[in-house]
Amino acid sequence: MKQDAFSAGVEPGGLWHKNDIRILLCYILSSVRGPLSRRDLTRIIQEKGLANYFEVEDALAGLVEQGNILVDQDGTCHLTEAGREIADSLDTTLPLSVRDKAMEAAVTLLADARSRRENRVEIQETERGWQVDCHISGGDMELLSFTLYVPDRAQAEFVRDRFHRNPEGIYRLLLAALTGDRALARELFEEQEDRS
């Protein structure tokens, strides 16, 4: 089949056919079994280089126009029954590597969103700088909260972003420090180095 989609930004093994991109969009929404924002849906595909951004937006608009996907006013995409049929009957036409990459990106995105919901960060400007309040949740209870003061907004946002990368690690490190468990603290620092 002749390539009919732009390939800029598409990794080797990605999609270069408009129909495949439509199927992938339906497949992702069907696989996560729930709605995703338009931005997140596009981000999943872009992060793995699965298709060209403009082609994804065009395919999404076409699926909405055909009634396969509904988009709320807030930009949340819902798969209709017709879209689910597309995903169920045609998902095997997509290469397995594309399906796996899309699901990996979707799971990571959903886990990150859940972590951000459960582990909140609030940033407030004060007379002397910026206050960053971090909250670590254990599901139905707050396990830890702490406040940091930084001189500017950029540092406050940096602290927030670093906190969201590994709130569990921050909790474990603080627990190790407070209990004097040097072996655990050393292990946590080594894990952090491996991630960097």
PDB file of C-alpha atoms in Angstrom:
ATOM      1  CA  MET A   1       0.000   0.000   0.000  1.00  0.00           C
ATOM      2  CA  LYS A   2       1.307   3.450  -0.927  1.00  0.00           C
ATOM      3  CA  GLN A   3       2.204   5.842   1.885  1.00  0.00           C
ATOM      4  CA  ASP A   4      -0.482   8.538   2.150  1.00  0.00           C
ATOM      5  CA  ALA A   5       0.470  10.381   5.350  1.00  0.00           C
ATOM      6  CA  PHE A   6       3.285  12.760   6.259  1.00  0.00           C
ATOM      7  CA  SER A   7       6.190  10.991   7.936  1.00  0.00           C
ATOM      8  CA  ALA A   8       7.967  13.903   9.662  1.00  0.00           C
ATOM      9  CA  GLY A   9       8.622  12.973  13.285  1.00  0.00           C
ATOM     10  CA  VAL A  10       7.665   9.330  12.754  1.00  0.00           C
ATOM     11  CA  GLU A  11      10.115   6.754  14.115  1.00  0.00           C
ATOM     12  CA  PRO A  12      11.031   3.672  12.053  1.00  0.00           C
ATOM     13  CA  GLY A  13       8.178   1.203  12.333  1.00  0.00           C
ATOM     14  CA  GLY A  14       5.649   4.014  12.860  1.00  0.00           C
ATOM     15  CA  LEU A  15       2.509   4.622  10.825  1.00  0.00           C
ATOM     16  CA  TRP A  16       2.467   6.286   7.399  1.00  0.00           C
ATOM     17  CA  HIS A  17      -1.096   5.477   6.367  1.00  0.00           C
ATOM     18  CA  LYS A  18      -4.072   7.621   7.377  1.00  0.00           C
ATOM     19  CA  ASN A  19      -6.324   4.624   7.944  1.00  0.00           C
ATOM     20  CA  ASP A  20      -3.790   3.010  10.311  1.00  0.00           C
ATOM     21  CA  ILE A  21      -3.633   6.225  12.337  1.00  0.00           C
ATOM     22  CA  ARG A  22      -7.448   6.226  12.678  1.00  0.00           C
ATOM     23  CA  ILE A  23      -7.373   2.598  13.821  1.00  0.00           C
ATOM     24  CA  LEU A  24      -4.611   3.400  16.343  1.00  0.00           C
ATOM     25  CA  LEU A  25      -6.647   6.229  17.870  1.00  0.00           C
ATOM     26  CA  CYS A  26      -9.641   3.926  18.317  1.00  0.00           C
ATOM     27  CA  TYR A  27      -7.386   1.147  19.632  1.00  0.00           C
ATOM     28  CA  ILE A  28      -5.868   3.393  22.324  1.00  0.00           C
ATOM     29  CA  LEU A  29      -9.256   4.640  23.549  1.00  0.00           C
ATOM     30  CA  SER A  30     -10.626   1.106  23.560  1.00  0.00           C
ATOM     31  CA  SER A  31      -7.609  -0.339  25.370  1.00  0.00           C
ATOM     32  CA  VAL A  32      -7.523   2.197  28.220  1.00  0.00           C
ATOM     33  CA  ARG A  33     -11.261   1.585  28.713  1.00  0.00           C
ATOM     34  CA  GLY A  34     -12.034   5.185  29.369  1.00  0.00           C
ATOM     35  CA  PRO A  35     -11.852   8.694  28.002  1.00  0.00           C
ATOM     36  CA  LEU A  36      -8.633  10.610  27.396  1.00  0.00           C
ATOM     37  CA  SER A  37      -8.113  14.272  26.712  1.00  0.00           C
ATOM     38  CA  ARG A  38      -7.406  15.180  23.117  1.00  0.00           C
ATOM     39  CA  ARG A  39      -4.008  16.473  24.232  1.00  0.00           C
ATOM     40  CA  ASP A  40      -3.134  13.227  26.028  1.00  0.00           C
ATOM     41  CA  LEU A  41      -4.273  11.097  23.110  1.00  0.00           C
ATOM     42  CA  THR A  42      -2.005  13.048  20.760  1.00  0.00           C
ATOM     43  CA  ARG A  43       0.826  12.989  23.316  1.00  0.00           C
ATOM     44  CA  ILE A  44       0.723   9.180  23.582  1.00  0.00           C
ATOM     45  CA  ILE A  45       1.298   8.870  19.853  1.00  0.00           C
ATOM     46  CA  GLN A  46       3.874  11.670  19.663  1.00  0.00           C
ATOM     47  CA  GLU A  47       6.041  10.481  22.566  1.00  0.00           C
ATOM     48  CA  LYS A  48       6.666   7.178  20.824  1.00  0.00           C
ATOM     49  CA  GLY A  49       6.997   8.693  17.335  1.00  0.00           C
ATOM     50  CA  LEU A  50       4.128   6.529  16.062  1.00  0.00           C
ATOM     51  CA  ALA A  51       2.632   9.057  13.635  1.00  0.00           C
ATOM     52  CA  ASN A  52       2.959  12.625  12.412  1.00  0.00           C
ATOM     53  CA  TYR A  53       1.269  15.205  14.673  1.00  0.00           C
ATOM     54  CA  PHE A  54      -0.747  16.813  11.882  1.00  0.00           C
ATOM     55  CA  GLU A  55      -1.880  13.429  10.589  1.00  0.00           C
ATOM     56  CA  VAL A  56      -3.018  12.457  14.107  1.00  0.00           C
ATOM     57  CA  GLU A  57      -5.028  15.674  14.448  1.00  0.00           C
ATOM     58  CA  ASP A  58      -6.530  15.161  10.989  1.00  0.00           C
ATOM     59  CA  ALA A  59      -7.410  11.527  11.748  1.00  0.00           C
ATOM     60  CA  LEU A  60      -8.983  12.525  15.060  1.00  0.00           C
ATOM     61  CA  ALA A  61     -11.084  15.216  13.357  1.00  0.00           C
ATOM     62  CA  GLY A  62     -12.233  12.646  10.781  1.00  0.00           C
ATOM     63  CA  LEU A  63     -13.194  10.125  13.474  1.00  0.00           C
ATOM     64  CA  VAL A  64     -15.184  12.810  15.297  1.00  0.00           C
ATOM     65  CA  GLU A  65     -16.911  13.858  12.069  1.00  0.00           C
ATOM     66  CA  GLN A  66     -17.837  10.224  11.315  1.00  0.00           C
ATOM     67  CA  GLY A  67     -19.210   9.683  14.832  1.00  0.00           C
ATOM     68  CA  ASN A  68     -16.555   7.192  15.943  1.00  0.00           C
ATOM     69  CA  ILE A  69     -15.239   9.483  18.692  1.00  0.00           C
ATOM     70  CA  LEU A  70     -17.127  12.083  20.706  1.00  0.00           C
ATOM     71  CA  VAL A  71     -15.269  15.089  22.111  1.00  0.00           C
ATOM     72  CA  ASP A  72     -16.665  16.953  25.132  1.00  0.00           C
ATOM     73  CA  GLN A  73     -16.418  20.715  25.483  1.00  0.00           C
ATOM     74  CA  ASP A  74     -13.396  20.243  27.752  1.00  0.00           C
ATOM     75  CA  GLY A  75     -11.587  18.250  25.040  1.00  0.00           C
ATOM     76  CA  THR A  76     -12.161  14.781  26.500  1.00  0.00           C
ATOM     77  CA  CYS A  77     -12.418  12.058  23.840  1.00  0.00           C
ATOM     78  CA  HIS A  78     -14.886   9.172  24.235  1.00  0.00           C
ATOM     79  CA  LEU A  79     -15.034   6.166  21.940  1.00  0.00           C
ATOM     80  CA  THR A  80     -18.494   5.466  20.524  1.00  0.00           C
ATOM     81  CA  GLU A  81     -19.810   1.974  19.801  1.00  0.00           C
ATOM     82  CA  ALA A  82     -18.869   2.438  16.131  1.00  0.00           C
ATOM     83  CA  GLY A  83     -15.328   3.385  17.179  1.00  0.00           C
ATOM     84  CA  ARG A  84     -15.135   0.356  19.455  1.00  0.00           C
ATOM     85  CA  GLU A  85     -16.092  -1.874  16.517  1.00  0.00           C
ATOM     86  CA  ILE A  86     -13.225  -0.371  14.508  1.00  0.00           C
ATOM     87  CA  ALA A  87     -10.805  -1.086  17.346  1.00  0.00           C
ATOM     88  CA  ASP A  88     -12.079  -4.627  17.917  1.00  0.00           C
ATOM     89  CA  SER A  89     -12.149  -5.694  14.290  1.00  0.00           C
ATOM     90  CA  LEU A  90      -9.093  -3.900  12.893  1.00  0.00           C
ATOM     91  CA  ASP A  91      -6.569  -3.634  15.729  1.00  0.00           C
ATOM     92  CA  THR A  92      -4.664  -6.684  14.480  1.00  0.00           C
ATOM     93  CA  THR A  93      -3.896  -4.812  11.247  1.00  0.00           C
ATOM     94  CA  LEU A  94      -1.590  -2.585  13.287  1.00  0.00           C
ATOM     95  CA  PRO A  95       1.945  -3.851  13.852  1.00  0.00           C
ATOM     96  CA  LEU A  96       2.387  -5.403  17.301  1.00  0.00           C
ATOM     97  CA  SER A  97       5.285  -3.035  18.035  1.00  0.00           C
ATOM     98  CA  VAL A  98       3.010  -0.029  17.417  1.00  0.00           C
ATOM     99  CA  ARG A  99       0.289  -1.429  19.682  1.00  0.00           C
ATOM    100  CA  ASP A 100       2.839  -2.184  22.413  1.00  0.00           C
ATOM    101  CA  LYS A 101       4.434   1.282  22.227  1.00  0.00           C
ATOM    102  CA  ALA A 102       1.039   2.978  22.298  1.00  0.00           C
ATOM    103  CA  MET A 103      -0.074   0.986  25.335  1.00  0.00           C
ATOM    104  CA  GLU A 104       3.227   1.587  27.130  1.00  0.00           C
ATOM    105  CA  ALA A 105       2.861   5.336  26.600  1.00  0.00           C
ATOM    106  CA  ALA A 106      -0.820   5.265  27.650  1.00  0.00           C
ATOM    107  CA  VAL A 107      -0.112   3.305  30.846  1.00  0.00           C
ATOM    108  CA  THR A 108       2.737   5.667  31.744  1.00  0.00           C
ATOM    109  CA  LEU A 109       0.560   8.712  31.100  1.00  0.00           C
ATOM    110  CA  LEU A 110      -2.332   7.327  33.169  1.00  0.00           C
ATOM    111  CA  ALA A 111      -0.008   6.346  36.041  1.00  0.00           C
ATOM    112  CA  ASP A 112       1.520   9.819  35.999  1.00  0.00           C
ATOM    113  CA  ALA A 113      -1.937  11.423  36.041  1.00  0.00           C
ATOM    114  CA  ARG A 114      -2.998   9.222  38.970  1.00  0.00           C
ATOM    115  CA  SER A 115       0.187  10.054  40.860  1.00  0.00           C
ATOM    116  CA  ARG A 116      -0.392  13.771  40.309  1.00  0.00           C
ATOM    117  CA  ARG A 117      -3.975  13.460  41.573  1.00  0.00           C
ATOM    118  CA  GLU A 118      -2.954  11.502  44.663  1.00  0.00           C
ATOM    119  CA  ASN A 119       0.252  13.423  45.400  1.00  0.00           C
ATOM    120  CA  ARG A 120      -0.592  17.098  45.190  1.00  0.00           C
ATOM    121  CA  VAL A 121       1.681  20.108  44.968  1.00  0.00           C
ATOM    122  CA  GLU A 122       0.422  23.612  45.643  1.00  0.00           C
ATOM    123  CA  ILE A 123       2.494  26.660  44.765  1.00  0.00           C
ATOM    124  CA  GLN A 124       1.779  30.041  46.328  1.00  0.00           C
ATOM    125  CA  GLU A 125       3.573  33.349  46.105  1.00  0.00           C
ATOM    126  CA  THR A 126       4.508  34.900  49.458  1.00  0.00           C
ATOM    127  CA  GLU A 127       6.081  38.206  50.455  1.00  0.00           C
ATOM    128  CA  ARG A 128       9.545  36.611  50.502  1.00  0.00           C
ATOM    129  CA  GLY A 129       9.370  34.174  47.609  1.00  0.00           C
ATOM    130  CA  TRP A 130       7.362  31.100  46.778  1.00  0.00           C
ATOM    131  CA  GLN A 131       5.892  28.441  49.041  1.00  0.00           C
ATOM    132  CA  VAL A 132       5.682  24.861  47.725  1.00  0.00           C
ATOM    133  CA  ASP A 133       3.359  22.518  49.669  1.00  0.00           C
ATOM    134  CA  CYS A 134       3.849  18.842  48.816  1.00  0.00           C
ATOM    135  CA  HIS A 135       1.400  16.118  49.871  1.00  0.00           C
ATOM    136  CA  ILE A 136       2.048  12.373  49.613  1.00  0.00           C
ATOM    137  CA  SER A 137      -1.039  10.196  49.717  1.00  0.00           C
ATOM    138  CA  GLY A 138      -1.407   6.586  50.773  1.00  0.00           C
ATOM    139  CA  GLY A 139      -4.720   6.230  48.950  1.00  0.00           C
ATOM    140  CA  ASP A 140      -7.334   7.165  51.521  1.00  0.00           C
ATOM    141  CA  MET A 141      -4.978   9.017  53.876  1.00  0.00           C
ATOM    142  CA  GLU A 142      -2.209  11.566  53.727  1.00  0.00           C
ATOM    143  CA  LEU A 143       1.126   9.963  54.634  1.00  0.00           C
ATOM    144  CA  LEU A 144       3.303  13.062  54.550  1.00  0.00           C
ATOM    145  CA  SER A 145       3.140  16.736  53.797  1.00  0.00           C
ATOM    146  CA  PHE A 146       5.917  19.293  53.826  1.00  0.00           C
ATOM    147  CA  THR A 147       6.485  22.891  52.821  1.00  0.00           C
ATOM    148  CA  LEU A 148       9.512  24.368  51.099  1.00  0.00           C
ATOM    149  CA  TYR A 149      10.307  28.003  50.430  1.00  0.00           C
ATOM    150  CA  VAL A 150      12.155  28.967  47.254  1.00  0.00           C
ATOM    151  CA  PRO A 151      13.066  32.412  45.884  1.00  0.00           C
ATOM    152  CA  ASP A 152      11.285  32.331  42.512  1.00  0.00           C
ATOM    153  CA  ARG A 153       8.520  30.726  40.474  1.00  0.00           C
ATOM    154  CA  ALA A 154      10.933  28.805  38.228  1.00  0.00           C
ATOM    155  CA  GLN A 155      12.444  26.997  41.227  1.00  0.00           C
ATOM    156  CA  ALA A 156       8.983  26.303  42.648  1.00  0.00           C
ATOM    157  CA  GLU A 157       7.948  24.655  39.384  1.00  0.00           C
ATOM    158  CA  PHE A 158      11.220  22.707  39.293  1.00  0.00           C
ATOM    159  CA  VAL A 159      10.554  21.380  42.814  1.00  0.00           C
ATOM    160  CA  ARG A 160       7.001  20.426  41.802  1.00  0.00           C
ATOM    161  CA  ASP A 161       8.195  18.557  38.716  1.00  0.00           C
ATOM    162  CA  ARG A 162      10.941  16.707  40.615  1.00  0.00           C
ATOM    163  CA  PHE A 163       8.472  15.798  43.370  1.00  0.00           C
ATOM    164  CA  HIS A 164       6.049  14.313  40.840  1.00  0.00           C
ATOM    165  CA  ARG A 165       8.772  12.149  39.322  1.00  0.00           C
ATOM    166  CA  ASN A 166       9.066  10.020  42.450  1.00  0.00           C
ATOM    167  CA  PRO A 167       6.917  10.904  45.476  1.00  0.00           C
ATOM    168  CA  GLU A 168       7.283   7.371  46.823  1.00  0.00           C
ATOM    169  CA  GLY A 169      11.071   7.681  46.707  1.00  0.00           C
ATOM    170  CA  ILE A 170      10.920  10.989  48.587  1.00  0.00           C
ATOM    171  CA  TYR A 171       8.768   9.360  51.266  1.00  0.00           C
ATOM    172  CA  ARG A 172      11.094   6.372  51.579  1.00  0.00           C
ATOM    173  CA  LEU A 173      14.193   8.607  51.703  1.00  0.00           C
ATOM    174  CA  LEU A 174      12.746  10.782  54.447  1.00  0.00           C
ATOM    175  CA  LEU A 175      11.699   7.674  56.368  1.00  0.00           C
ATOM    176  CA  ALA A 176      15.223   6.248  56.008  1.00  0.00           C
ATOM    177  CA  ALA A 177      16.720   9.529  57.256  1.00  0.00           C
ATOM    178  CA  LEU A 178      14.374   9.737  60.237  1.00  0.00           C
ATOM    179  CA  THR A 179      14.896   6.102  61.255  1.00  0.00           C
ATOM    180  CA  GLY A 180      18.650   6.173  60.639  1.00  0.00           C
ATOM    181  CA  ASP A 181      18.448   3.386  58.042  1.00  0.00           C
ATOM    182  CA  ARG A 182      21.616   4.254  56.105  1.00  0.00           C
ATOM    183  CA  ALA A 183      21.447   1.120  53.951  1.00  0.00           C
ATOM    184  CA  LEU A 184      17.999   2.094  52.687  1.00  0.00           C
ATOM    185  CA  ALA A 185      19.114   5.693  52.099  1.00  0.00           C
ATOM    186  CA  ARG A 186      22.159   4.480  50.128  1.00  0.00           C
ATOM    187  CA  GLU A 187      19.935   2.136  48.091  1.00  0.00           C
ATOM    188  CA  LEU A 188      17.529   4.974  47.301  1.00  0.00           C
ATOM    189  CA  PHE A 189      20.343   7.269  46.165  1.00  0.00           C
ATOM    190  CA  GLU A 190      21.690   4.500  43.920  1.00  0.00           C
ATOM    191  CA  GLU A 191      18.215   3.998  42.413  1.00  0.00           C
ATOM    192  CA  GLN A 192      18.021   7.741  41.750  1.00  0.00           C
ATOM    193  CA  GLU A 193      21.400   7.704  39.995  1.00  0.00           C
ATOM    194  CA  ASP A 194      20.250   4.806  37.818  1.00  0.00           C
ATOM    195  CA  ARG A 195      17.161   6.796  36.756  1.00  0.00           C
ATOM    196  CA  SER A 196      19.191   9.850  35.770  1.00  0.00           C
TER     197      SER A 196
END
